[in-house]
Coordinates of C-alpha atoms in Angstrom, one line a residue:
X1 CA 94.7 58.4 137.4
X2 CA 94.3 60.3 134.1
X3 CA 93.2 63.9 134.3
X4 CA 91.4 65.2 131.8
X5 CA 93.0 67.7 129.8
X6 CA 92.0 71.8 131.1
X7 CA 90.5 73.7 128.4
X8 CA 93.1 76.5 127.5
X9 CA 91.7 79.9 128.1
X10 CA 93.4 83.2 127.1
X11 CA 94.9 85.2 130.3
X12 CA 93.3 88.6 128.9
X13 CA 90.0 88.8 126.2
X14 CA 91.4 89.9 122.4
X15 CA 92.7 93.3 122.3
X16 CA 89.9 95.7 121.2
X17 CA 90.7 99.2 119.5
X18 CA 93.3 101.2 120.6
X19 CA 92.7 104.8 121.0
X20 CA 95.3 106.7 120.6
X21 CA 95.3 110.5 121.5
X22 CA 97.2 114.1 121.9
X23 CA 99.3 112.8 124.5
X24 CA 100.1 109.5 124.0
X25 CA 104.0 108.8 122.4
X26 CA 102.2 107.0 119.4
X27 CA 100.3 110.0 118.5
X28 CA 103.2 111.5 116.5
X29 CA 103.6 108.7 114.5
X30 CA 100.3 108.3 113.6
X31 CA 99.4 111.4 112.8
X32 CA 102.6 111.6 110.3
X33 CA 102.0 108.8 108.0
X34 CA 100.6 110.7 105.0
X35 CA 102.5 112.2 101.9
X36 CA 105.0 114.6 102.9
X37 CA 103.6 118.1 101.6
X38 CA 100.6 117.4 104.1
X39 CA 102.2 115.6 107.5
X40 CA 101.8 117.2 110.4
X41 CA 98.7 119.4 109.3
X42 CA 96.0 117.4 111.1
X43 CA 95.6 117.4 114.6
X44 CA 93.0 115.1 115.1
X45 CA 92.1 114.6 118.4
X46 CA 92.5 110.5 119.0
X47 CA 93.1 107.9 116.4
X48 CA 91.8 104.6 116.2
X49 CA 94.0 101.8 115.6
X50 CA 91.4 99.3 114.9
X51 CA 92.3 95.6 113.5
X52 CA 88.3 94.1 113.3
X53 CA 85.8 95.1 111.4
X54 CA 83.7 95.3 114.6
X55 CA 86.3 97.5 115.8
X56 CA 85.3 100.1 113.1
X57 CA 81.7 99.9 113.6
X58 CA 82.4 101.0 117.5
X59 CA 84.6 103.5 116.5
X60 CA 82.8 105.2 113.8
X61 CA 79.3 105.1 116.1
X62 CA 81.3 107.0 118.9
X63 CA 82.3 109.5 116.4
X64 CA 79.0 109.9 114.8
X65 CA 77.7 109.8 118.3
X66 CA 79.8 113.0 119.2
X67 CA 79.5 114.1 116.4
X68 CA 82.9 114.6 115.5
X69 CA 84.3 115.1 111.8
X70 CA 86.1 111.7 110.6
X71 CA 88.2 110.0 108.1
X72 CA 90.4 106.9 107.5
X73 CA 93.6 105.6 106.3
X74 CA 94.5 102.4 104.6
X75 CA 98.2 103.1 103.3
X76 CA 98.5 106.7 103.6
X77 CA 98.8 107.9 99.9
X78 CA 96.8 110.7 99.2
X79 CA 97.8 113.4 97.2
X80 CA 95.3 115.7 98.8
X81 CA 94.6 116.4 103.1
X82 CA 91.6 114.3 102.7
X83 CA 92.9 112.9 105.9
X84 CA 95.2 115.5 107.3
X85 CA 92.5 118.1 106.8
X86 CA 93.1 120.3 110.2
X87 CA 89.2 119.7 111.1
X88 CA 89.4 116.0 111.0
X89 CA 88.7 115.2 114.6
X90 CA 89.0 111.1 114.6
X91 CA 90.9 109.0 112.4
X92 CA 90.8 105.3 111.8
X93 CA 93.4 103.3 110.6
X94 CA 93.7 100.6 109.4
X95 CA 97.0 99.2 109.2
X96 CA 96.4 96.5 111.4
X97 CA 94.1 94.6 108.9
X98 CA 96.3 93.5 107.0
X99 CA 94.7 89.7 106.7
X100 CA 94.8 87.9 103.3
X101 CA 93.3 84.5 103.4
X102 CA 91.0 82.2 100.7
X103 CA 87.5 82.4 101.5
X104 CA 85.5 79.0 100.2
X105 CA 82.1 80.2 101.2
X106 CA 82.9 83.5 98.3
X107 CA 85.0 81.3 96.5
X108 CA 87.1 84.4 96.2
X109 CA 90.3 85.8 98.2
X110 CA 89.9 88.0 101.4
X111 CA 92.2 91.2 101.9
X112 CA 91.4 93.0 104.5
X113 CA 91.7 97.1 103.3
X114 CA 95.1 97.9 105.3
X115 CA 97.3 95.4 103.7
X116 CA 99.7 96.9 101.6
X117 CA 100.2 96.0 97.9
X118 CA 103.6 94.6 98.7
X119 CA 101.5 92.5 101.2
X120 CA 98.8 91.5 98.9
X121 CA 101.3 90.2 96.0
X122 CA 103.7 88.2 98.5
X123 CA 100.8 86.4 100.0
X124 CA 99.0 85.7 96.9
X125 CA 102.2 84.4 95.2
X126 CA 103.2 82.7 97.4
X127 CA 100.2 80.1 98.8
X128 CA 98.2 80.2 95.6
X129 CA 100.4 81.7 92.4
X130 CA 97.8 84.1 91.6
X131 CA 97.8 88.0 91.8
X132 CA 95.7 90.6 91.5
X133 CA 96.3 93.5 88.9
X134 CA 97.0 96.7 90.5
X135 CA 100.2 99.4 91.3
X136 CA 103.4 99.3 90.7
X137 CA 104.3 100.9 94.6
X138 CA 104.3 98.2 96.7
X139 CA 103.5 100.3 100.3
X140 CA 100.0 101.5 99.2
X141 CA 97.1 100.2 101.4
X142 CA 94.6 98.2 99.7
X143 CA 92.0 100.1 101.3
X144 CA 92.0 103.3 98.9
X145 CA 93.6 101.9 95.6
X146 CA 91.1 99.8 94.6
X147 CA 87.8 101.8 95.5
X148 CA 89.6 104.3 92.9
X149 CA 89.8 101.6 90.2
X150 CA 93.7 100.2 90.9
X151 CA 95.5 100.8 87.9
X152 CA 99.3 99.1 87.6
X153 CA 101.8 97.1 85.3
X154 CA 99.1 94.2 84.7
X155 CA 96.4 96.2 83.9
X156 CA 96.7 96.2 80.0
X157 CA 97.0 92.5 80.1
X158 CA 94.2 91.4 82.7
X159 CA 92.1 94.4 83.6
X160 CA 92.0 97.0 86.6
X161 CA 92.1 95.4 89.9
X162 CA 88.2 97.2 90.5
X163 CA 87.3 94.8 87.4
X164 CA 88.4 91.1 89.4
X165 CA 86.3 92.7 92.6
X166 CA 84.1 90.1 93.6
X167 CA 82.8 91.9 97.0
X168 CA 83.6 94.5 99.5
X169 CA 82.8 94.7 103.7
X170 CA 81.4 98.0 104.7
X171 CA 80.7 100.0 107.4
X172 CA 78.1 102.3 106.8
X173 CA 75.7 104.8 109.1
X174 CA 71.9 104.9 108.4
X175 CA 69.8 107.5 108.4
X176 CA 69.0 107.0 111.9
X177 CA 73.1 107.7 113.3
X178 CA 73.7 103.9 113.4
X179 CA 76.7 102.3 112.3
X180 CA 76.7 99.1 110.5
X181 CA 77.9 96.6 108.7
X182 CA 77.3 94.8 105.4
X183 CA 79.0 92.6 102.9
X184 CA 78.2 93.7 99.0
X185 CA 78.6 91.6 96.2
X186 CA 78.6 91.6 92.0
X187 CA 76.3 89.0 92.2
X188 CA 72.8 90.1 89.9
X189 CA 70.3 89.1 92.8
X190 CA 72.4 91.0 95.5
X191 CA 70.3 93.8 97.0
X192 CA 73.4 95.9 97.5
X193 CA 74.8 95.4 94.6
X194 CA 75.3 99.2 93.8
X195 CA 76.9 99.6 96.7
X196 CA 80.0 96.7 95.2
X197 CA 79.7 98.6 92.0
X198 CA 80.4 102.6 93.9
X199 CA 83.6 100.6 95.7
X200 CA 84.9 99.8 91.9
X201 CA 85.7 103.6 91.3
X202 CA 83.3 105.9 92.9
X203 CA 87.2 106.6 95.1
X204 CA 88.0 106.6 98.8
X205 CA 86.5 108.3 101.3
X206 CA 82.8 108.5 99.9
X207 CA 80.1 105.5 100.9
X208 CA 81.4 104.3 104.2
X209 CA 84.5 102.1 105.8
X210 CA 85.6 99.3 103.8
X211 CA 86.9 96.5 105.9
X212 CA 87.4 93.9 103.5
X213 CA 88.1 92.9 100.0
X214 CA 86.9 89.6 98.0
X215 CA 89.0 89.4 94.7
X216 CA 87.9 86.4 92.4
X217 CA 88.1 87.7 87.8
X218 CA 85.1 88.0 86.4
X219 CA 85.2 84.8 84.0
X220 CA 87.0 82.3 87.0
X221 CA 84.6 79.0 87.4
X222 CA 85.5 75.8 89.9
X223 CA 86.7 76.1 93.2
X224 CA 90.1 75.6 92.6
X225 CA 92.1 78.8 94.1
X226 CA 94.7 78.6 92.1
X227 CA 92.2 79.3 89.1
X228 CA 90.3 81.7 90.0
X229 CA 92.9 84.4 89.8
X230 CA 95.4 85.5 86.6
X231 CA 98.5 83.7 87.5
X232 CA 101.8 86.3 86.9
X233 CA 105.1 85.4 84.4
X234 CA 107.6 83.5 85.8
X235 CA 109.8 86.7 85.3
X236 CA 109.6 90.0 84.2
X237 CA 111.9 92.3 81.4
X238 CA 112.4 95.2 83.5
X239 CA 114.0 98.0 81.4
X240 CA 114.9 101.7 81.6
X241 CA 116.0 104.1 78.9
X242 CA 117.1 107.7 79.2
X243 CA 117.8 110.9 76.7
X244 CA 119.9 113.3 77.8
X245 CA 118.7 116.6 77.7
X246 CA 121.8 118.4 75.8
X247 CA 120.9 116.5 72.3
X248 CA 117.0 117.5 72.5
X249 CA 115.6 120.3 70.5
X250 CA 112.3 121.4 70.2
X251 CA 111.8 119.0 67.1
X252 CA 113.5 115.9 68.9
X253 CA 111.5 116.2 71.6
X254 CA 108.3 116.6 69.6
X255 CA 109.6 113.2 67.9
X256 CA 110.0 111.4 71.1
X257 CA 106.5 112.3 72.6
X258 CA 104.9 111.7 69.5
X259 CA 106.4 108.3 69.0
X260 CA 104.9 106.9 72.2
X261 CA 101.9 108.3 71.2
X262 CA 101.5 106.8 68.0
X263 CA 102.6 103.4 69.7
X264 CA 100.0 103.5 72.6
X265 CA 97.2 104.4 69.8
X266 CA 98.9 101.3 67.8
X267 CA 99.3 98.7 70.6
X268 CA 96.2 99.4 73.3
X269 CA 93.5 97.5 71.9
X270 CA 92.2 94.6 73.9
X271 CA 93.9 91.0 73.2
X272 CA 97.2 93.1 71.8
X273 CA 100.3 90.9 71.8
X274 CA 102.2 94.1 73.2
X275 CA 99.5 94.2 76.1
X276 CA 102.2 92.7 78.4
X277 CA 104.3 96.0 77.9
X278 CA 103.4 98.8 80.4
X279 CA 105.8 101.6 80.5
X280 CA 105.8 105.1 81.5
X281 CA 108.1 108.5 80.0
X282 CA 109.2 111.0 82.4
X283 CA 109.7 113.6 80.6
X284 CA 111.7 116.0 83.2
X285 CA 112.5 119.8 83.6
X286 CA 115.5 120.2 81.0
X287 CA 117.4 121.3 84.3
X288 CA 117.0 117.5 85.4
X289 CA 119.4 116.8 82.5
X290 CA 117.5 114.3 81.2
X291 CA 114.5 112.3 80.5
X292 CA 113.8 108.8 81.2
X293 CA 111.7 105.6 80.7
X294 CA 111.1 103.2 82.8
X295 CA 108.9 100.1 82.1
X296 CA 108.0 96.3 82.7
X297 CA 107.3 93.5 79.8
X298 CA 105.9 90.7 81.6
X299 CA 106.9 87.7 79.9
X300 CA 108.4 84.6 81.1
X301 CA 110.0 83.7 77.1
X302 CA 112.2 85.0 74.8
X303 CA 109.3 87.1 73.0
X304 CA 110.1 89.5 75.6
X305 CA 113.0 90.8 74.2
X306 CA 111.7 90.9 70.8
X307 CA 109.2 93.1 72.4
X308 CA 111.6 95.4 73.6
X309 CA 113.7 95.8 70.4
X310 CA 110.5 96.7 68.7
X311 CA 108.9 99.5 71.4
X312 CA 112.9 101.0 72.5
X313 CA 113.1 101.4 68.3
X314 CA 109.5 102.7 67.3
X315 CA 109.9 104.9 70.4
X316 CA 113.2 106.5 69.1
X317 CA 112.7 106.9 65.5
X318 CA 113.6 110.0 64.2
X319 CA 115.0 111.4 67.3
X320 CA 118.4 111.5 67.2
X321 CA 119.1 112.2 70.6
X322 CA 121.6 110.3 72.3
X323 CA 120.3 108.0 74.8
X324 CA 121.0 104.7 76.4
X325 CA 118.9 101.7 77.7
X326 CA 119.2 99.2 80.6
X327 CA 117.7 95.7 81.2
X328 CA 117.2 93.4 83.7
X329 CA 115.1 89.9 84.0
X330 CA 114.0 89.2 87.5
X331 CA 111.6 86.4 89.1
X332 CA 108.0 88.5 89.3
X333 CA 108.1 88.9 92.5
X334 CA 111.6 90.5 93.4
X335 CA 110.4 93.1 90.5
X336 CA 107.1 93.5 91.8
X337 CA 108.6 93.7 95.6
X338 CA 110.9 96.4 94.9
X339 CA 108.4 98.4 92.4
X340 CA 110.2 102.1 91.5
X341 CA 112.5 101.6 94.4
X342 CA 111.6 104.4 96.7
X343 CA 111.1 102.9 100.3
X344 CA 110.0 106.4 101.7
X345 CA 109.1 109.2 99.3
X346 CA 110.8 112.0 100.4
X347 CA 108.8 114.2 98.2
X348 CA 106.5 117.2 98.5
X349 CA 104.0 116.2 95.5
X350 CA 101.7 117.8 93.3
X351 CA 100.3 115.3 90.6
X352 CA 97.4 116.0 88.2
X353 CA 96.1 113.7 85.8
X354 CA 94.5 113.3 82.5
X355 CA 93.8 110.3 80.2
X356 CA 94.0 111.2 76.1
X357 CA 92.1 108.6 74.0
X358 CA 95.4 109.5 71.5
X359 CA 98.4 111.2 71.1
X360 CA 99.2 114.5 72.4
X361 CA 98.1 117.8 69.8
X362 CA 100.7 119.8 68.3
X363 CA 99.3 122.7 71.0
X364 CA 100.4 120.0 73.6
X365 CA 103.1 119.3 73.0
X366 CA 104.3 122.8 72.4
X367 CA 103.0 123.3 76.1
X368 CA 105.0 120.4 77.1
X369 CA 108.5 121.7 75.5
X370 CA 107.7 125.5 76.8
X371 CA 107.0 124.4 80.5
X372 CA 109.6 121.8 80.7
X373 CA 112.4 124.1 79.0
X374 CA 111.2 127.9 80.1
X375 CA 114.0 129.5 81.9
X376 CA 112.1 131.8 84.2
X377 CA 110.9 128.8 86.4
X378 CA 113.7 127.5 89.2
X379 CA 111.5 124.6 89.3
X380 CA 113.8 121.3 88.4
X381 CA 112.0 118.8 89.8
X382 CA 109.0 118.8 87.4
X383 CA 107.7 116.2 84.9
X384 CA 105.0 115.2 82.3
X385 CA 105.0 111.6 82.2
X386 CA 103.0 109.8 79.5
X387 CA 101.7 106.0 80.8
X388 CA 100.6 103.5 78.6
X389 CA 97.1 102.7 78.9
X390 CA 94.3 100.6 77.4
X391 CA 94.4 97.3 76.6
X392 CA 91.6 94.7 78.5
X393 CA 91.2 98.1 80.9
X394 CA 89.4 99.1 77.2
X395 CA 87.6 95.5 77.1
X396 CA 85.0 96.8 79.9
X397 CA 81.6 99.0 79.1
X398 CA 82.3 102.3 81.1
X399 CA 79.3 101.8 83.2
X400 CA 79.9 98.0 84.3
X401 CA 82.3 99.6 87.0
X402 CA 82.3 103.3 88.6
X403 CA 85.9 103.5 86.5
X404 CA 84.2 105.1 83.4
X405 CA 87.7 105.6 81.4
X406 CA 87.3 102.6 79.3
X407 CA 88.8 104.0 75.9
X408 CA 92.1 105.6 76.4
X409 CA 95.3 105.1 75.4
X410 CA 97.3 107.4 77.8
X411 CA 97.1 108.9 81.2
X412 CA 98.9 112.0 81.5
X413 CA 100.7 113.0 84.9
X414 CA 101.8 116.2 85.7
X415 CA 103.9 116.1 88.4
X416 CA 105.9 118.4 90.6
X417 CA 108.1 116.6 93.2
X418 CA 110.5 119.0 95.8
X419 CA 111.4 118.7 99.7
X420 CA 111.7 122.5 101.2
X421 CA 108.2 123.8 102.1
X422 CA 109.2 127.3 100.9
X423 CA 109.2 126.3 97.8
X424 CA 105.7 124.9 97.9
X425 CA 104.6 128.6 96.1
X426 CA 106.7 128.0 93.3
X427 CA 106.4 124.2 92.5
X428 CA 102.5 124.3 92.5
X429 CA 102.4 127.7 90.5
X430 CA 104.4 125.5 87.7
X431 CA 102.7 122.9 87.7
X432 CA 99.2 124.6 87.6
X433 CA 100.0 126.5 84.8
X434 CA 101.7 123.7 82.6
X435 CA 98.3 121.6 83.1
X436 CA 96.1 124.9 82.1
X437 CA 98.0 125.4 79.3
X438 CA 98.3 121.5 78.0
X439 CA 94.7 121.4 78.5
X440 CA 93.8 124.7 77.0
X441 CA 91.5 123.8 74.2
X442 CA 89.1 122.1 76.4
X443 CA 89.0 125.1 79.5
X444 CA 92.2 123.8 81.6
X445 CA 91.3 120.5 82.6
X446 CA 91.0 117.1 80.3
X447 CA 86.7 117.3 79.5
X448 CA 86.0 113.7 78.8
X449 CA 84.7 113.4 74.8
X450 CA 86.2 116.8 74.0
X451 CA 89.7 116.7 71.7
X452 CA 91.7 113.7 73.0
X453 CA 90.6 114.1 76.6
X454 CA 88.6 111.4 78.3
X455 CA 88.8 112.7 82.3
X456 CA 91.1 112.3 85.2
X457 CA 92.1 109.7 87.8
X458 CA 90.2 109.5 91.0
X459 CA 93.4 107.7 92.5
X460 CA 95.1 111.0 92.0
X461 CA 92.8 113.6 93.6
X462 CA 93.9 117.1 92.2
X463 CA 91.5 119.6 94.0
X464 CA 92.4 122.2 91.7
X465 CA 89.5 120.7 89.8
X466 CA 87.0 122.3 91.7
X467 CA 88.4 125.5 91.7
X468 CA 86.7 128.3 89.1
X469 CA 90.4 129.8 89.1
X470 CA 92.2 126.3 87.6
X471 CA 89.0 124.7 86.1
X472 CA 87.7 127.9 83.2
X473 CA 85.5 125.0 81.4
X474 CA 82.6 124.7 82.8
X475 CA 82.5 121.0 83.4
X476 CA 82.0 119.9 86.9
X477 CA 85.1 118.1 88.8
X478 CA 82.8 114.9 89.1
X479 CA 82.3 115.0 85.7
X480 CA 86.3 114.9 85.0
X481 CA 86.1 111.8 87.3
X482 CA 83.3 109.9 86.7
X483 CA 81.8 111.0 83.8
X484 CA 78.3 109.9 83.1
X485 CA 78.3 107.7 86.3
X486 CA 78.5 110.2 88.7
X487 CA 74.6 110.3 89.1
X488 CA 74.0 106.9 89.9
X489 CA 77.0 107.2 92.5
X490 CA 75.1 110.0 94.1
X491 CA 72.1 107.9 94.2
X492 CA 74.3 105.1 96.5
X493 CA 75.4 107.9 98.2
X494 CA 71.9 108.7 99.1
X495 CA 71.3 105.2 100.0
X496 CA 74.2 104.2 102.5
X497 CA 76.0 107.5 103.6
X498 CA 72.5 110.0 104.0
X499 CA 73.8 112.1 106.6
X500 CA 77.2 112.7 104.9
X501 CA 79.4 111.0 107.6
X502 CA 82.2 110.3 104.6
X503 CA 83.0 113.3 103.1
X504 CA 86.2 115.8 101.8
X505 CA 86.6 118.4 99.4
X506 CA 85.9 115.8 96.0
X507 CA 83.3 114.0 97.8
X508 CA 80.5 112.3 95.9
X509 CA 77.4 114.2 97.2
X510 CA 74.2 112.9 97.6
X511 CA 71.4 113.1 95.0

């Protein structure tokens, strides 16, 4: 006799969220997965390690329900305590969501917010030869970088990754205290359509929780998967340069940084055949010893090299500083994979940002070479580095997406990087003061429309901007950020976070 077969049913129901608190041997880790200069400041009293979306909504109702102060992490990244702020009480993360799957229904690809980068490009790659545009650091979450606009190496060839956004999961809280869900979409007849467009650069942290990402580019048709994404080189030119600091004067150095000026303003148009090219000059403390430049020329052919005569030649005219340069071709993704090579950052950081719509002024640039040489600073490990920018990022109106910096050339880091916390004092005093004197023509800070200025990055959140003391000009830190969008972000703000739930020191307030 012939039994029929038992239905199979799981031993135990699907784990729900784990809550994690004080005195549980995970707690530690947990609480110390942020950047170094901020790890181990928050004490929060339990965190969620949620891997559902319906595990978020339960955990963000019990918060609201006690009424407890809360924030979430995807990868970790920020360069500000927006979740290591000492009166967070709950934090959710997210690293267990790290699902990335084709979803026919959306005709668009599903990445749940705590997959990494590294995670998003492997999986992509590797089942459908398609990728999204976005950083060059393969641990950041999803979660945060693309809300803030997701700016990497194929940006100037095929757009910000906020621009191939197709829809975003959310969980929200009404006005009534209750935590929700909803899925919002760039389609015109969606009803929460402004809520997609705040997650395509109104930054992290602001409108809610978002679960889940749809990625499909703007112009895709068909249902073919394998179309409906740009598909990356077969290889990539990686290449790396340096100038050694004992060969460059004042006027050599004025050379250098004026060069990859004049080839950003030259090359960043939309459909430039140098778009392909993404590099970025660190331009170190002369007690570094040197300067370098490291960069990416994504090009499966031989125009790649011809590409890289041209840049490593216009970029060292006239400088006559002695300097060397490295190449390498790798498949895309070993280069992608292994990004700038740092595993763990080991740094205490300090980044502000600014894009310039041109080359630096003759007043910046004499900043630069005062704050990078000045003796009376024991500061070494400081930098200005000078990204290339533009291209199809420059294609989009600045109020299709919340990312309104649609016409610049360069973003502009300045960057202080050490490991002792006593010297915390004197690493952010130097850095302060080079960015208030770059940016002294327009008050401190880069005013968008004013010089060469056009803003800052809301990827790198610099709370200085909201600070009377560092910001002299008058214009509001959400204007740096967002520019003219910011009102129409305050209006979604209104609309899905009215009691405020999602907020820190540069959060988008309500209108």
């Amino acid at each position: 006799m012939r039994l029929a077969p038992t239905p199979f049913r799981p031993v135990c129901p699907p784990p729900g969220p784990t809550k994690v608190t004080r005195d549980d041997p995970r707690y530690a880790s947990l609480t110390s997965l942020g950047t170094p200069r901020f790890r181990g400041t928050g004490t929060p009293e339990y965190v969620w390690v949620v891997r559902t979306t319906d595990h978020v909504v339960r955990a963000v109702q019990e918060a609201v329900r006690k009424g407890k102060r809360l924030a979430v992490r995807s990868g970790g990244h920020c360069y500000e305590d927006f979740v290591d702020d000492p009166s967070v009480q709950v934090v959710i993360d997210l690293s267990c969501m790290t699902t990335v799957s084709y979803d026919r229904r959306h005709r668009a690809f599903a990445v749940e917010a705590g997959a990494t980068l590294g995670q998003l490009y492997r999986e992509l790659f590797l089942r459908w030869g398609v990728t999204v545009p976005a950083g060059w650091c393969p641990g950041i979450g999803v979660g945060g970088h693309v809300v803030g606009g997701g700016y990497g190496p194929l940006c100037r060839w095929a757009g910000l990754s906020a621009d191939h956004l197709h829809a975003v999961e959310v969980v929200f809280v009404d006005r009534n205290g209750t935590a929700r869900r909803v899925v919002a979409t760039r389609e015109p007849g969606d009803r929460h359509r402004e809520l997609w467009w705040a997650h395509t650069g109104g930054g992290g942290g602001n409108f809610g929780v978002a679960t889940r990402y749809w990625f499909r580019a703007p112009d895709a048709t068909g249902h073919d998967p394998r179309r409906l994404l740009p598909a990356p080189p077969a290889s990539v030119l990686n290449f790396h340069a340096e100038w050694d600091w004992r060969g460059m004067d004042e006027a050599a150095f004025s050379r250098l940084v004026g060069n990859q000026g004049r080839w950003s303003e030259e090359h960043s148009s939309p459909g430039s055949p140098f778009a392909r090219l993404d590099s970025e000059l660190h331009l170190f403390r002369a007690l570094a010893g040197r300067s370098v430049l490291d960069g990416r020329i994504s090009v499966g052919d031989a125009s790649a090299q011809r590409m890289l005569d041209d840049y490593v030649t216009a970029l060292n005219e006239g400088v006559g500083s002695p300097f060397t340069v490295r190449q390498e071709r790798l498949p895309w993704l070993t280069a992608t994979l292994r990004g700038p090579g740092l595993d763990e950052n080991p740094y205490r950081l300090k980044p502000k940002s600014g894009y310039l719509r041109g080359r630096l002024t003759d007043r910046q640039t004499a900043a630069a070479y005062h704050h990078l040489t000045r003796p009376d600073s024991p500061v070494v490990g400081g930098a200005l580095g000078l990204y290339t920018c533009g291209g199809e990022v420059n294609a989009v109106a600045p109020d299709a997406t919340a990312s309104a910096q649609r016409d610049s050339v360069l973003k502009a880091v300045h960057l202080a990087a050490w490991t002792d916390p006593a010297e915390d004092a004197a690493h952010l005093a130097w850095v302060r003061a080079f960015y208030r004197d770059f940016y002294a023509d327009t008050g401190g800070v880069p005013v968008p429309g004013a010089g060469n200025c056009d803003g800052s990055y809301i990827n790198y959140p610099d709370v200085d901007l909201a600070d009377p003391e560092w910001n002299s000009s008058g214009t509001p830190w959400s204007t740096l950020y967002y520019k003219d969008n910011y009102a129409r972000l305050q209006t979604v703000k209104a609309r899905w976070d009215p009691r405020n739930v999602f907020t820190h020191v540069l959060g988008v307030e309500p209108a």
